[in-house]
Structure formats: structure tokens, C-alpha cells
Amino acid sequence: MKESIEALAFFGGEPAFAEDQHVGRPNIGDEEMVLGRVRQALRTRWLTNDGPYVLEFERRVSDMLGVRHCVATSSGTMGLELAVKAAGLSGEVIVPSFTFVGTVHALTWLGITPVFCDIDPATHTIDPRRVEPLITPKTSGILGVHLWGRPCDVEALQSIASSSNLTLLFDAAHAFGCSHGGAMVGAFGAAEVFSFHATKVCNAFEGGAVTTNDDEFADAVRIMRNFGFAGEDDVRTLGTNGKMNEASAAMGLTSVESIGDFIAHNERNYRTYRSHLSGIPGIKILSYDELDRHNYHYVVITVDEAAAGLTRDHLHRLLTAERVLARRYFYPGCHRCEPYRSQFSNVGQRLGSTEFVASRVLCLPTGTAVSDNDIAAICALIRFCVANSYQVSGRIRPLERPERA
Ligand code: T4K
């Protein structure tokens, strides 16, 4: 402990890290393989529109997830929009507010009213007990989010959806490589949507995918992804351009081939964080259900001000000063972002757990760019901040900095 504290430039006025420690640093697989594939695409002059790498990417993903169809898209958000459109949703859709704003924007972009549902504070996912009271004659669906890669209570949501004749979709942006009840995330509900954005466990620079076991649903997404074309000169429906390009598919494919290494690294990081953070008052690391498979792509802590002596926001600022760029995902909750804040001004009253969690959560840097030593230093910083802070009328007194050894 002494060595790691001494190593922290914290005491000397210099930041603890010489370079920024980011959340969301991309995992890069076999660089040569990516470049080779991109070169091949250039040589063959096939750059997009259902090219060979996109088709291979879709095959690999659907095989891995054990689902009949994978339709690759240009982003997770585009995947959500296509899935919502293919499901024919309209009117109101029940969705958690505690998610990336893109989840909710996808609904609003299509003229659907998001109806914000509270989360279970223990899991941070939509609380099925809060869903039923929100159903109205205008409700057409439920959009659950497997936040942090922790699957929603799929069975409870499915049972509500079935009994109320609603379509159930899942935003699985965080959950690539995760399982629930022994089955890989990808085939739950009418469809699930993944993100392959640069910051995700596997990335395609930008990218997404809609997965489903429903043949008609997959066809609808495929056709709408390509302007409504069902064949040359045959435009069957309204569509958009949601296609993944070959450079993205080359990256995505190579990334998926390395998923075992990425997850192993993430899991080691997670366990290292867990052991270094243990015993720090007021700091709790979100756990994963050990019975399921996880990608451990998010290391999420909550800060309990009463026990830690400082707020999440204080800790966030202190870490930022030390070049540890932790993120307050997903603060302040979508209902407090525009246009929702203006549209639904009192909705926060029924989102008690969302507000509670959103004000306490902090995501710490992980992924293959982060080493054991980085984690030890980040945790030593957190331990130091907590040990040296106390609250005076809601303000934190400057940290007492011991003399440099
Ligand atoms: N649903 C959920 C639950 C989601 O979390 C997301 C996306 C979506 C849907 C939509 O999927 P996509 O349409 O994006 O495929 C980032 C990502 O842009 C976003 O994809 C992601 N969720 C969200 C959680 O994180 P920001 O606004 O935090 O991005 P930014 O630019 O601040 O970058 C985040 C961190 O990553 C920074 O510390 C910098 C680092 N970074 C980022 C990029 C792009 C790098 O080190 N290298 C990079 O190339 O949204």
C-alpha cells in the first residue's frame, strides 16, 4: 500500500497518471488481420452493401449466439430504430430512463412516446414490478435494456408482454457475449439489438446488429436497412440506409474472433478491482451473477456519501484531476435530458431508484488497454480520497496531503 501511495503524484501536485485513463478505450484484436481484410476489400472493390465480410460477420455472430438471424447495421442506434419499426411499434413504449440516451432517442425519433419505468436498484435493469402500472391502451411494447451486460428479468418481462399483447424488445448494446439462464443473449423477446461501437467489448469502429429467431422480423429489418429494396428495382417498403460497411465488418469480424481474450482480460480486471476496492467504506462494486456468462465490460461502483465521506461527484472530480477519466454513466437519467425533461417534467417522482442510482454510479476504466498496475493505482487513489475526506456542510475540505516520502 505504501509503495502505491508513494507512486501517486497526487502528493506532488502532478496528476497520478501521465496519460488519461479512459473508460471506453477500444479493444483492438489482431491488427494485421483487420488491415489484411480491409486491403482485400479494397482490392476486390467491394466496400459495402452485403459484402462478404458483412455476411461472414453476421454468420459468426448468429452462430455464436445460437440465434437464427443476425442483421448487421451501421450502429446500435440504427439497429434499435430498425427493430422498433419492424416490430410495428407505435403510441407508447415502456423503457427504463436509466440507460444511454440513444435507447430512448431511437423511440422518439420514430414518433413514439417513451414511458419511463423505474429500475431495480440492485440490478440497475428495468423493474418488471413497475411495468404493469404504466401500461395504457396506447402501449405497444416494452424495450428492456441489459445494462452493463446484466440481462433483464427476461421471464417476468415476457410474461407481462404476453399477457398484455405487447411486443418485447431488448437493447443488448452492452450484452454481447453474455448469457441468461444458460442461453446466450440474442434470442430473447421479439428481437435484441447489439452495439459494436468502438467503446463496446467487440467493436466494428461503429456498428450494430439486430438478432432474432423470427424469419419475417429479420426479413423486414434487412429490407428496411437497405432503403426498402427486396431485389433490384423492387422497393417494397419505406426504408433507410442502415447498412454496415466492409471496413467495419472487417474490424467487427476480427474483434469477434478475439472475444475470448477480451472477456478474459475484462474478467481479470474486474476481479482485480474487486479485491483492491474491498474494505473501502462507502464504495461498492456492482456484482455479476456467477451462474451466467458475462463480458465484464463495465466496472461499475456506487459511492455512498454517508459511509465514504464524499459524494460520487466529488470522487469523480478528484479522479479527473488525477487523469482517471471515470464516467458517470448514465447520469442524470434520460428523463432529465432534453427533450424529455421539458416534456415530462414530473416523471422523476416515480423514478426514485433511477434517481438514487444515477447520482451514485461511477464507471471505472477497464478493457485490454488497462493493466493490473493501472487498476492498483486507481484503487489506491480511491482509497486515499475516501480515507482523507470528510464532509463539512456538504463541502469537502481539501485533502490533507502528507509530505512526500
Ligand atoms: N444502448 C445503450 C445501452 C448504449 O450504451 C448505447 C451506446 C446505444 C444503445 C447506442 O449504440 P451505438 O449507436 O453507439 O452503437 C459512448 C458511445 O458513443 C456509445 O456508443 C455508448 N453507448 C455509450 C455508453 O458510450 P459517450 O458519449 O460516452 O462517448 P465518448 O466519445 O465520450 O467516449 C467514451 C469514452 O471512450 C471516452 O472516455 C473516450 C473513449 N474512447 C472513445 C472512442 C470513440 C476512446 O478511447 N476511443 C474511441 O475511439 O458515448
Tab-separated table of C-alpha atoms and ligand atoms in Angstrom:
chain	number	residue	atom	x	y	z
A	1	MET	CA	0.000	0.000	0.000
A	2	LYS	CA	2.777	2.434	0.998
A	3	GLU	CA	4.535	1.898	-2.347
A	4	SER	CA	1.403	2.513	-4.383
A	5	ILE	CA	0.521	5.676	-2.462
A	6	GLU	CA	4.061	6.941	-2.901
A	7	ALA	CA	3.790	6.233	-6.592
A	8	LEU	CA	0.845	8.578	-6.836
A	9	ALA	CA	1.935	12.000	-7.943
A	10	PHE	CA	-1.227	13.072	-6.098
A	11	PHE	CA	1.018	14.375	-3.346
A	12	GLY	CA	3.295	16.421	-5.512
A	13	GLY	CA	0.733	18.413	-7.474
A	14	GLU	CA	1.316	16.380	-10.632
A	15	PRO	CA	-1.535	14.095	-11.699
A	16	ALA	CA	-1.179	10.474	-10.651
A	17	PHE	CA	-1.168	9.339	-14.278
A	18	ALA	CA	0.977	10.789	-17.029
A	19	GLU	CA	-1.744	9.951	-19.573
A	20	ASP	CA	-5.524	9.975	-19.411
A	21	GLN	CA	-7.043	6.701	-18.210
A	22	HIS	CA	-10.235	6.425	-20.222
A	23	VAL	CA	-13.385	4.427	-19.814
A	24	GLY	CA	-14.243	3.044	-23.245
A	25	ARG	CA	-10.760	2.564	-24.695
A	26	PRO	CA	-11.394	0.244	-27.657
A	27	ASN	CA	-10.274	-3.383	-27.587
A	28	ILE	CA	-8.159	-3.994	-30.655
A	29	GLY	CA	-7.808	-7.568	-31.814
A	30	ASP	CA	-5.380	-8.824	-34.448
A	31	GLU	CA	-4.369	-5.563	-36.118
A	32	GLU	CA	-2.721	-7.293	-39.103
A	33	MET	CA	-5.851	-9.343	-39.698
A	34	VAL	CA	-8.002	-6.194	-39.743
A	35	LEU	CA	-5.642	-4.466	-42.156
A	36	GLY	CA	-5.419	-7.580	-44.352
A	37	ARG	CA	-9.190	-7.775	-44.576
A	38	VAL	CA	-9.522	-4.082	-45.362
A	39	ARG	CA	-6.848	-4.463	-48.073
A	40	GLN	CA	-8.777	-7.376	-49.536
A	41	ALA	CA	-11.945	-5.274	-49.630
A	42	LEU	CA	-10.042	-2.539	-51.429
A	43	ARG	CA	-8.550	-4.989	-53.923
A	44	THR	CA	-11.861	-6.618	-54.701
A	45	ARG	CA	-13.552	-3.211	-54.778
A	46	TRP	CA	-16.467	-4.455	-52.722
A	47	LEU	CA	-16.892	-1.912	-49.962
A	48	THR	CA	-20.469	-2.144	-48.710
A	49	ASN	CA	-23.989	-3.448	-49.496
A	50	ASP	CA	-23.960	-7.024	-48.146
A	51	GLY	CA	-20.290	-7.552	-48.883
A	52	PRO	CA	-18.515	-10.809	-47.971
A	53	TYR	CA	-17.224	-9.545	-44.612
A	54	VAL	CA	-20.666	-8.350	-43.532
A	55	LEU	CA	-22.137	-11.743	-44.446
A	56	GLU	CA	-19.351	-13.542	-42.568
A	57	PHE	CA	-19.768	-11.239	-39.580
A	58	GLU	CA	-23.498	-11.961	-39.484
A	59	ARG	CA	-22.871	-15.720	-39.715
A	60	ARG	CA	-20.261	-15.655	-36.943
A	61	VAL	CA	-22.478	-13.655	-34.608
A	62	SER	CA	-25.581	-15.756	-35.159
A	63	ASP	CA	-23.569	-18.999	-34.700
A	64	MET	CA	-22.002	-17.719	-31.519
A	65	LEU	CA	-25.331	-16.585	-30.065
A	66	GLY	CA	-27.336	-19.571	-31.253
A	67	VAL	CA	-29.902	-17.385	-32.984
A	68	ARG	CA	-31.327	-17.823	-36.498
A	69	HIS	CA	-30.710	-14.316	-37.788
A	70	CYS	CA	-28.210	-11.557	-37.306
A	71	VAL	CA	-28.685	-8.420	-39.391
A	72	ALA	CA	-25.660	-6.131	-39.173
A	73	THR	CA	-26.334	-2.392	-39.039
A	74	SER	CA	-24.366	0.836	-39.194
A	75	SER	CA	-24.795	1.450	-35.433
A	76	GLY	CA	-26.651	0.130	-32.425
A	77	THR	CA	-28.996	3.110	-32.603
A	78	MET	CA	-29.839	2.314	-36.206
A	79	GLY	CA	-30.426	-1.306	-35.144
A	80	LEU	CA	-32.853	-0.124	-32.466
A	81	GLU	CA	-34.727	2.075	-34.921
A	82	LEU	CA	-34.991	-0.740	-37.454
A	83	ALA	CA	-36.125	-3.238	-34.808
A	84	VAL	CA	-38.749	-0.848	-33.424
A	85	LYS	CA	-40.002	-0.170	-36.951
A	86	ALA	CA	-40.014	-3.864	-37.899
A	87	ALA	CA	-41.968	-4.645	-34.730
A	88	GLY	CA	-44.563	-2.072	-35.833
A	89	LEU	CA	-44.423	-0.256	-32.507
A	90	SER	CA	-46.380	2.974	-32.151
A	91	GLY	CA	-48.016	5.092	-29.463
A	92	GLU	CA	-46.185	4.415	-26.200
A	93	VAL	CA	-43.296	2.112	-25.370
A	94	ILE	CA	-42.190	1.382	-21.811
A	95	VAL	CA	-38.448	1.849	-21.373
A	96	PRO	CA	-36.071	2.494	-18.468
A	97	SER	CA	-34.802	6.036	-18.002
A	98	PHE	CA	-31.518	4.678	-16.629
A	99	THR	CA	-29.838	3.893	-19.951
A	100	PHE	CA	-27.793	5.596	-22.638
A	101	VAL	CA	-29.941	8.331	-24.148
A	102	GLY	CA	-29.657	6.637	-27.555
A	103	THR	CA	-32.054	3.898	-26.384
A	104	VAL	CA	-34.812	6.422	-25.798
A	105	HIS	CA	-33.958	8.701	-28.713
A	106	ALA	CA	-34.474	5.731	-31.061
A	107	LEU	CA	-38.122	5.591	-29.966
A	108	THR	CA	-38.673	9.331	-30.052
A	109	TRP	CA	-37.014	9.598	-33.469
A	110	LEU	CA	-39.787	7.325	-34.763
A	111	GLY	CA	-42.562	9.400	-33.209
A	112	ILE	CA	-43.110	7.016	-30.287
A	113	THR	CA	-43.635	8.324	-26.755
A	114	PRO	CA	-41.210	6.777	-24.262
A	115	VAL	CA	-42.859	5.931	-20.962
A	116	PHE	CA	-40.108	5.875	-18.360
A	117	CYS	CA	-40.048	2.951	-15.975
A	118	ASP	CA	-38.004	2.714	-12.792
A	119	ILE	CA	-35.194	0.217	-12.298
A	120	ASP	CA	-34.439	-2.359	-9.663
A	121	PRO	CA	-31.712	-0.641	-7.591
A	122	ALA	CA	-29.959	-3.974	-7.042
A	123	THR	CA	-29.535	-4.837	-10.722
A	124	HIS	CA	-29.895	-1.413	-12.435
A	125	THR	CA	-32.235	-3.006	-15.011
A	126	ILE	CA	-35.927	-2.268	-15.609
A	127	ASP	CA	-38.062	-3.384	-12.667
A	128	PRO	CA	-40.842	-5.644	-14.006
A	129	ARG	CA	-42.993	-4.839	-10.963
A	130	ARG	CA	-43.108	-1.229	-12.145
A	131	VAL	CA	-44.031	-2.051	-15.741
A	132	GLU	CA	-47.651	-3.172	-15.412
A	133	PRO	CA	-48.984	0.094	-13.878
A	134	LEU	CA	-47.561	2.000	-16.865
A	135	ILE	CA	-49.498	0.041	-19.493
A	136	THR	CA	-52.231	2.073	-21.209
A	137	PRO	CA	-54.374	1.433	-24.310
A	138	LYS	CA	-51.638	3.247	-26.280
A	139	THR	CA	-48.806	0.951	-25.149
A	140	SER	CA	-47.424	-1.189	-27.955
A	141	GLY	CA	-44.220	-2.535	-26.478
A	142	ILE	CA	-41.579	-2.843	-23.809
A	143	LEU	CA	-37.942	-2.081	-24.526
A	144	GLY	CA	-35.737	-3.621	-21.825
A	145	VAL	CA	-32.034	-2.791	-21.571
A	146	HIS	CA	-29.449	-5.358	-20.442
A	147	LEU	CA	-27.489	-2.630	-18.717
A	148	TRP	CA	-23.803	-3.313	-18.005
A	149	GLY	CA	-24.367	-6.648	-19.776
A	150	ARG	CA	-26.534	-7.865	-16.902
A	151	PRO	CA	-29.615	-9.387	-18.510
A	152	CYS	CA	-33.025	-8.028	-17.522
A	153	ASP	CA	-35.544	-10.229	-15.743
A	154	VAL	CA	-36.428	-11.635	-19.158
A	155	GLU	CA	-39.048	-14.122	-17.922
A	156	ALA	CA	-41.042	-11.584	-15.907
A	157	LEU	CA	-40.994	-9.099	-18.786
A	158	GLN	CA	-42.007	-11.775	-21.293
A	159	SER	CA	-44.907	-12.815	-19.118
A	160	ILE	CA	-46.167	-9.194	-18.841
A	161	ALA	CA	-45.689	-8.658	-22.581
A	162	SER	CA	-47.548	-11.858	-23.474
A	163	SER	CA	-50.451	-11.255	-21.132
A	164	SER	CA	-50.897	-7.658	-22.366
A	165	ASN	CA	-50.243	-8.437	-26.028
A	166	LEU	CA	-47.183	-6.210	-26.186
A	167	THR	CA	-44.007	-6.685	-28.198
A	168	LEU	CA	-40.886	-7.187	-26.133
A	169	LEU	CA	-37.565	-5.911	-27.491
A	170	PHE	CA	-34.179	-5.747	-25.802
A	171	ASP	CA	-31.417	-3.224	-26.109
A	172	ALA	CA	-28.468	-5.599	-25.734
A	173	ALA	CA	-25.850	-2.950	-26.592
A	174	HIS	CA	-23.783	-3.947	-23.529
A	175	ALA	CA	-24.502	-7.663	-23.532
A	176	PHE	CA	-22.537	-9.223	-26.381
A	177	GLY	CA	-21.078	-12.484	-25.052
A	178	CYS	CA	-23.396	-12.611	-22.020
A	179	SER	CA	-25.882	-15.343	-21.173
A	180	HIS	CA	-29.074	-15.632	-19.175
A	181	GLY	CA	-30.383	-18.902	-17.752
A	182	GLY	CA	-27.880	-20.827	-19.856
A	183	ALA	CA	-28.867	-19.191	-23.179
A	184	MET	CA	-26.823	-16.516	-24.879
A	185	VAL	CA	-28.367	-13.067	-25.008
A	186	GLY	CA	-29.541	-12.598	-28.605
A	187	ALA	CA	-32.698	-14.645	-28.915
A	188	PHE	CA	-34.868	-13.190	-26.165
A	189	GLY	CA	-38.050	-11.246	-26.906
A	190	ALA	CA	-39.076	-10.489	-30.495
A	191	ALA	CA	-35.559	-9.216	-31.200
A	192	GLU	CA	-32.426	-7.968	-29.480
A	193	VAL	CA	-30.115	-5.199	-30.600
A	194	PHE	CA	-26.340	-5.097	-30.067
A	195	SER	CA	-23.904	-2.238	-30.436
A	196	PHE	CA	-20.460	-2.730	-31.954
A	197	HIS	CA	-19.409	0.842	-31.263
A	198	ALA	CA	-15.697	1.459	-30.595
A	199	THR	CA	-16.347	1.533	-26.844
A	200	LYS	CA	-18.039	-1.887	-26.715
A	201	VAL	CA	-16.465	-5.240	-25.830
A	202	CYS	CA	-16.264	-6.119	-29.539
A	203	ASN	CA	-16.239	-3.265	-31.966
A	204	ALA	CA	-16.664	-2.596	-35.654
A	205	PHE	CA	-15.492	1.035	-35.291
A	206	GLU	CA	-19.214	1.866	-35.500
A	207	GLY	CA	-21.793	-0.872	-35.892
A	208	GLY	CA	-24.740	-2.754	-34.546
A	209	ALA	CA	-26.828	-5.857	-35.117
A	210	VAL	CA	-30.420	-6.974	-34.786
A	211	THR	CA	-30.773	-10.634	-33.804
A	212	THR	CA	-33.964	-12.672	-33.846
A	213	ASN	CA	-35.353	-16.149	-34.365
A	214	ASP	CA	-38.296	-14.717	-36.299
A	215	ASP	CA	-37.789	-15.090	-40.078
A	216	GLU	CA	-40.302	-12.396	-41.001
A	217	PHE	CA	-38.867	-9.959	-38.493
A	218	ALA	CA	-35.350	-10.487	-39.867
A	219	ASP	CA	-36.564	-10.015	-43.454
A	220	ALA	CA	-38.311	-6.778	-42.508
A	221	VAL	CA	-35.147	-5.434	-40.857
A	222	ARG	CA	-32.993	-6.475	-43.834
A	223	ILE	CA	-35.268	-4.785	-46.333
A	224	MET	CA	-35.676	-1.583	-44.334
A	225	ARG	CA	-31.923	-1.461	-43.705
A	226	ASN	CA	-31.451	-1.077	-47.483
A	227	PHE	CA	-33.991	1.595	-48.481
A	228	GLY	CA	-36.795	-0.971	-48.696
A	229	PHE	CA	-35.173	-2.907	-51.560
A	230	ALA	CA	-36.190	-6.551	-51.752
A	231	GLY	CA	-34.319	-7.034	-55.043
A	232	GLU	CA	-33.049	-4.929	-57.887
A	233	ASP	CA	-35.721	-2.363	-58.816
A	234	ASP	CA	-38.068	-3.847	-56.241
A	235	VAL	CA	-38.728	-1.367	-53.434
A	236	ARG	CA	-41.296	-2.993	-51.162
A	237	THR	CA	-41.492	-0.533	-48.303
A	238	LEU	CA	-40.194	2.624	-46.718
A	239	GLY	CA	-36.558	2.137	-45.763
A	240	THR	CA	-33.372	3.847	-44.752
A	241	ASN	CA	-29.639	3.327	-45.072
A	242	GLY	CA	-28.657	1.275	-42.047
A	243	LYS	CA	-26.034	-0.949	-43.679
A	244	MET	CA	-22.710	-1.919	-42.170
A	245	ASN	CA	-19.739	-1.310	-44.488
A	246	GLU	CA	-16.903	-3.756	-45.237
A	247	ALA	CA	-14.218	-1.909	-43.237
A	248	SER	CA	-16.467	-2.047	-40.181
A	249	ALA	CA	-17.260	-5.708	-40.806
A	250	ALA	CA	-13.522	-6.477	-41.159
A	251	MET	CA	-12.954	-4.899	-37.755
A	252	GLY	CA	-16.080	-6.490	-36.287
A	253	LEU	CA	-15.212	-9.951	-37.502
A	254	THR	CA	-11.655	-9.726	-36.207
A	255	SER	CA	-12.949	-8.377	-32.920
A	256	VAL	CA	-15.456	-11.224	-32.540
A	257	GLU	CA	-12.622	-13.701	-33.190
A	258	SER	CA	-10.817	-12.237	-30.157
A	259	ILE	CA	-13.782	-12.105	-27.828
A	260	GLY	CA	-12.406	-14.874	-25.598
A	261	ASP	CA	-9.239	-12.856	-24.924
A	262	PHE	CA	-11.169	-9.633	-24.389
A	263	ILE	CA	-13.516	-11.203	-21.875
A	264	ALA	CA	-10.684	-12.982	-20.051
A	265	HIS	CA	-8.858	-9.649	-19.713
A	266	ASN	CA	-12.035	-7.859	-18.592
A	267	GLU	CA	-12.793	-10.542	-16.035
A	268	ARG	CA	-9.292	-10.346	-14.605
A	269	ASN	CA	-9.599	-6.545	-14.426
A	270	TYR	CA	-12.953	-6.852	-12.704
A	271	ARG	CA	-11.613	-9.270	-10.078
A	272	THR	CA	-8.530	-7.094	-9.517
A	273	TYR	CA	-10.743	-4.060	-8.966
A	274	ARG	CA	-12.961	-6.063	-6.638
A	275	SER	CA	-10.096	-7.149	-4.457
A	276	HIS	CA	-8.377	-3.719	-4.376
A	277	LEU	CA	-11.636	-1.883	-3.623
A	278	SER	CA	-12.728	-4.247	-0.902
A	279	GLY	CA	-12.997	-2.674	2.510
A	280	ILE	CA	-13.116	0.947	1.288
A	281	PRO	CA	-16.017	2.464	3.209
A	282	GLY	CA	-18.945	3.505	1.023
A	283	ILE	CA	-17.510	2.071	-2.208
A	284	LYS	CA	-19.342	-0.918	-3.616
A	285	ILE	CA	-18.595	-2.690	-6.861
A	286	LEU	CA	-21.578	-3.978	-8.818
A	287	SER	CA	-21.514	-7.759	-8.859
A	288	TYR	CA	-22.370	-10.207	-11.598
A	289	ASP	CA	-24.461	-13.340	-11.291
A	290	GLU	CA	-21.758	-16.002	-11.361
A	291	LEU	CA	-24.165	-18.574	-12.805
A	292	ASP	CA	-24.289	-16.719	-16.119
A	293	ARG	CA	-21.635	-15.745	-18.619
A	294	HIS	CA	-20.603	-12.102	-18.577
A	295	ASN	CA	-18.362	-9.908	-20.644
A	296	TYR	CA	-17.337	-7.854	-17.562
A	297	HIS	CA	-17.066	-4.882	-19.879
A	298	TYR	CA	-18.198	-2.326	-17.324
A	299	VAL	CA	-16.675	-1.918	-13.884
A	300	VAL	CA	-19.383	-0.054	-12.021
A	301	ILE	CA	-19.065	1.277	-8.499
A	302	THR	CA	-21.547	3.100	-6.324
A	303	VAL	CA	-20.494	5.758	-3.854
A	304	ASP	CA	-22.451	6.020	-0.630
A	305	GLU	CA	-21.732	9.518	0.638
A	306	ALA	CA	-22.637	8.771	4.257
A	307	ALA	CA	-20.061	5.999	4.520
A	308	ALA	CA	-17.420	7.320	2.116
A	309	GLY	CA	-17.489	10.899	3.380
A	310	LEU	CA	-17.610	12.232	-0.162
A	311	THR	CA	-20.113	12.228	-2.950
A	312	ARG	CA	-19.814	10.435	-6.253
A	313	ASP	CA	-19.358	13.820	-7.907
A	314	HIS	CA	-16.514	14.766	-5.561
A	315	LEU	CA	-14.796	11.483	-6.227
A	316	HIS	CA	-15.347	11.954	-9.952
A	317	ARG	CA	-13.710	15.387	-9.852
A	318	LEU	CA	-10.764	14.168	-7.792
A	319	LEU	CA	-10.159	11.238	-10.134
A	320	THR	CA	-10.434	13.507	-13.167
A	321	ALA	CA	-7.762	15.787	-11.660
A	322	GLU	CA	-5.531	12.710	-11.476
A	323	ARG	CA	-6.296	11.923	-15.157
A	324	VAL	CA	-8.548	8.991	-14.313
A	325	LEU	CA	-11.492	9.804	-16.564
A	326	ALA	CA	-14.172	7.746	-14.867
A	327	ARG	CA	-17.685	8.220	-16.307
A	328	ARG	CA	-20.957	8.945	-14.543
A	329	TYR	CA	-22.926	6.639	-16.853
A	330	PHE	CA	-25.943	7.191	-17.135
A	331	TYR	CA	-26.311	10.384	-15.193
A	332	PRO	CA	-28.659	12.202	-14.915
A	333	GLY	CA	-31.097	9.639	-16.378
A	334	CYS	CA	-32.845	10.159	-19.704
A	335	HIS	CA	-35.852	11.803	-18.059
A	336	ARG	CA	-33.558	14.674	-17.047
A	337	CYS	CA	-32.194	15.097	-20.593
A	338	GLU	CA	-33.898	17.075	-23.332
A	339	PRO	CA	-36.388	16.771	-24.864
A	340	TYR	CA	-37.720	14.547	-22.069
A	341	ARG	CA	-37.016	16.941	-19.179
A	342	SER	CA	-39.318	19.554	-20.733
A	343	GLN	CA	-41.837	17.045	-21.991
A	344	PHE	CA	-42.304	15.026	-18.779
A	345	SER	CA	-41.426	17.448	-16.014
A	346	ASN	CA	-42.740	15.461	-13.041
A	347	VAL	CA	-41.781	11.976	-14.116
A	348	GLY	CA	-38.788	11.888	-11.732
A	349	GLN	CA	-41.223	11.408	-8.850
A	350	ARG	CA	-41.952	7.850	-9.903
A	351	LEU	CA	-38.298	7.121	-10.746
A	352	GLY	CA	-36.911	7.007	-7.217
A	353	SER	CA	-34.440	4.177	-7.813
A	354	THR	CA	-33.272	5.705	-11.103
A	355	GLU	CA	-32.513	8.992	-9.373
A	356	PHE	CA	-30.847	7.218	-6.452
A	357	VAL	CA	-28.607	5.077	-8.650
A	358	ALA	CA	-27.851	7.795	-11.228
A	359	SER	CA	-26.445	10.041	-8.501
A	360	ARG	CA	-24.152	7.355	-7.085
A	361	VAL	CA	-22.759	5.399	-10.015
A	362	LEU	CA	-19.283	5.661	-11.486
A	363	CYS	CA	-17.762	3.539	-14.261
A	364	LEU	CA	-14.037	2.900	-13.978
A	365	PRO	CA	-11.560	2.336	-16.821
A	366	THR	CA	-11.224	-1.250	-17.992
A	367	GLY	CA	-10.667	-3.239	-21.169
A	368	THR	CA	-7.464	-4.501	-22.724
A	369	ALA	CA	-5.839	-1.040	-22.525
A	370	VAL	CA	-5.938	-1.223	-18.717
A	371	SER	CA	-3.341	-3.211	-16.747
A	372	ASP	CA	-3.202	-4.641	-13.230
A	373	ASN	CA	-0.849	-1.810	-12.247
A	374	ASP	CA	-3.247	0.817	-13.561
A	375	ILE	CA	-6.040	-0.733	-11.527
A	376	ALA	CA	-3.904	-0.906	-8.383
A	377	ALA	CA	-3.090	2.804	-8.772
A	378	ILE	CA	-6.705	3.801	-9.500
A	379	CYS	CA	-7.927	1.878	-6.453
A	380	ALA	CA	-5.179	3.357	-4.265
A	381	LEU	CA	-6.379	6.797	-5.356
A	382	ILE	CA	-9.960	5.964	-4.475
A	383	ARG	CA	-8.886	4.550	-1.107
A	384	PHE	CA	-6.844	7.686	-0.455
A	385	CYS	CA	-9.711	10.027	-1.424
A	386	VAL	CA	-12.093	8.244	0.925
A	387	ALA	CA	-9.580	7.999	3.771
A	388	ASN	CA	-8.755	11.714	3.594
A	389	SER	CA	-12.087	13.301	3.050
A	390	TYR	CA	-14.818	14.334	5.354
A	391	GLN	CA	-17.887	16.364	4.835
A	392	VAL	CA	-18.420	19.862	6.186
A	393	SER	CA	-21.829	21.333	5.403
A	394	GLY	CA	-21.953	19.487	2.136
A	395	ARG	CA	-18.469	20.657	1.085
A	396	ILE	CA	-15.318	18.650	1.032
A	397	ARG	CA	-12.335	20.073	2.855
A	398	PRO	CA	-9.208	19.902	0.704
A	399	LEU	CA	-7.419	16.618	1.103
A	400	GLU	CA	-4.658	16.584	3.672
A	401	ARG	CA	-1.607	15.702	1.712
A	402	PRO	CA	1.137	14.021	3.668
A	403	GLU	CA	4.696	15.020	2.972
A	404	ARG	CA	6.219	13.249	0.041
A	405	ALA	CA	8.448	10.456	1.261
B	1	T4K	N1	-27.980	1.461	-25.976
B	1	T4K	C1	-27.078	1.522	-24.991
B	1	T4K	C2	-27.434	0.951	-23.667
B	1	T4K	C3	-25.815	2.103	-25.218
B	1	T4K	O1	-24.920	2.184	-24.212
B	1	T4K	C4	-25.525	2.603	-26.496
B	1	T4K	C5	-24.242	3.216	-26.765
B	1	T4K	C6	-26.510	2.505	-27.502
B	1	T4K	C7	-27.727	1.931	-27.194
B	1	T4K	C8	-26.277	3.022	-28.887
B	1	T4K	O2	-25.313	2.244	-29.585
B	1	T4K	P1	-24.447	2.966	-30.772
B	1	T4K	O3	-25.424	3.642	-31.697
B	1	T4K	O4	-23.490	3.933	-30.130
B	1	T4K	O5	-23.754	1.807	-31.437
B	1	T4K	C9	-20.316	6.267	-25.728
B	1	T4K	C10	-20.605	5.628	-27.066
B	1	T4K	O6	-20.539	6.570	-28.133
B	1	T4K	C11	-21.920	4.916	-27.119
B	1	T4K	O7	-21.823	4.006	-28.198
B	1	T4K	C12	-22.155	4.108	-25.849
B	1	T4K	N2	-23.457	3.505	-25.810
B	1	T4K	C13	-22.005	4.986	-24.632
B	1	T4K	C14	-22.191	4.210	-23.367
B	1	T4K	O8	-20.684	5.495	-24.633
B	1	T4K	P2	-20.104	8.737	-24.990
B	1	T4K	O9	-20.909	9.942	-25.244
B	1	T4K	O10	-19.778	8.381	-23.595
B	1	T4K	O11	-18.790	8.719	-25.908
B	1	T4K	P3	-17.389	9.423	-25.707
B	1	T4K	O12	-16.979	9.983	-27.035
B	1	T4K	O13	-17.421	10.319	-24.553
B	1	T4K	O14	-16.392	8.204	-25.442
B	1	T4K	C15	-16.494	7.434	-24.275
B	1	T4K	C16	-15.113	7.092	-23.776
B	1	T4K	O15	-14.446	6.230	-24.673
B	1	T4K	C17	-14.197	8.279	-23.576
B	1	T4K	O16	-13.546	8.092	-22.338
B	1	T4K	C18	-13.200	8.194	-24.712
B	1	T4K	C19	-13.170	6.716	-25.038
B	1	T4K	N3	-12.944	6.444	-26.455
B	1	T4K	C20	-13.985	6.656	-27.328
B	1	T4K	C21	-13.833	6.387	-28.663
B	1	T4K	C22	-14.971	6.608	-29.614
B	1	T4K	C23	-11.712	6.016	-26.909
B	1	T4K	O17	-10.759	5.869	-26.101
B	1	T4K	N4	-11.560	5.716	-28.234
B	1	T4K	C24	-12.562	5.892	-29.146
B	1	T4K	O18	-12.381	5.594	-30.340
B	1	T4K	O19	-20.926	7.525	-25.655
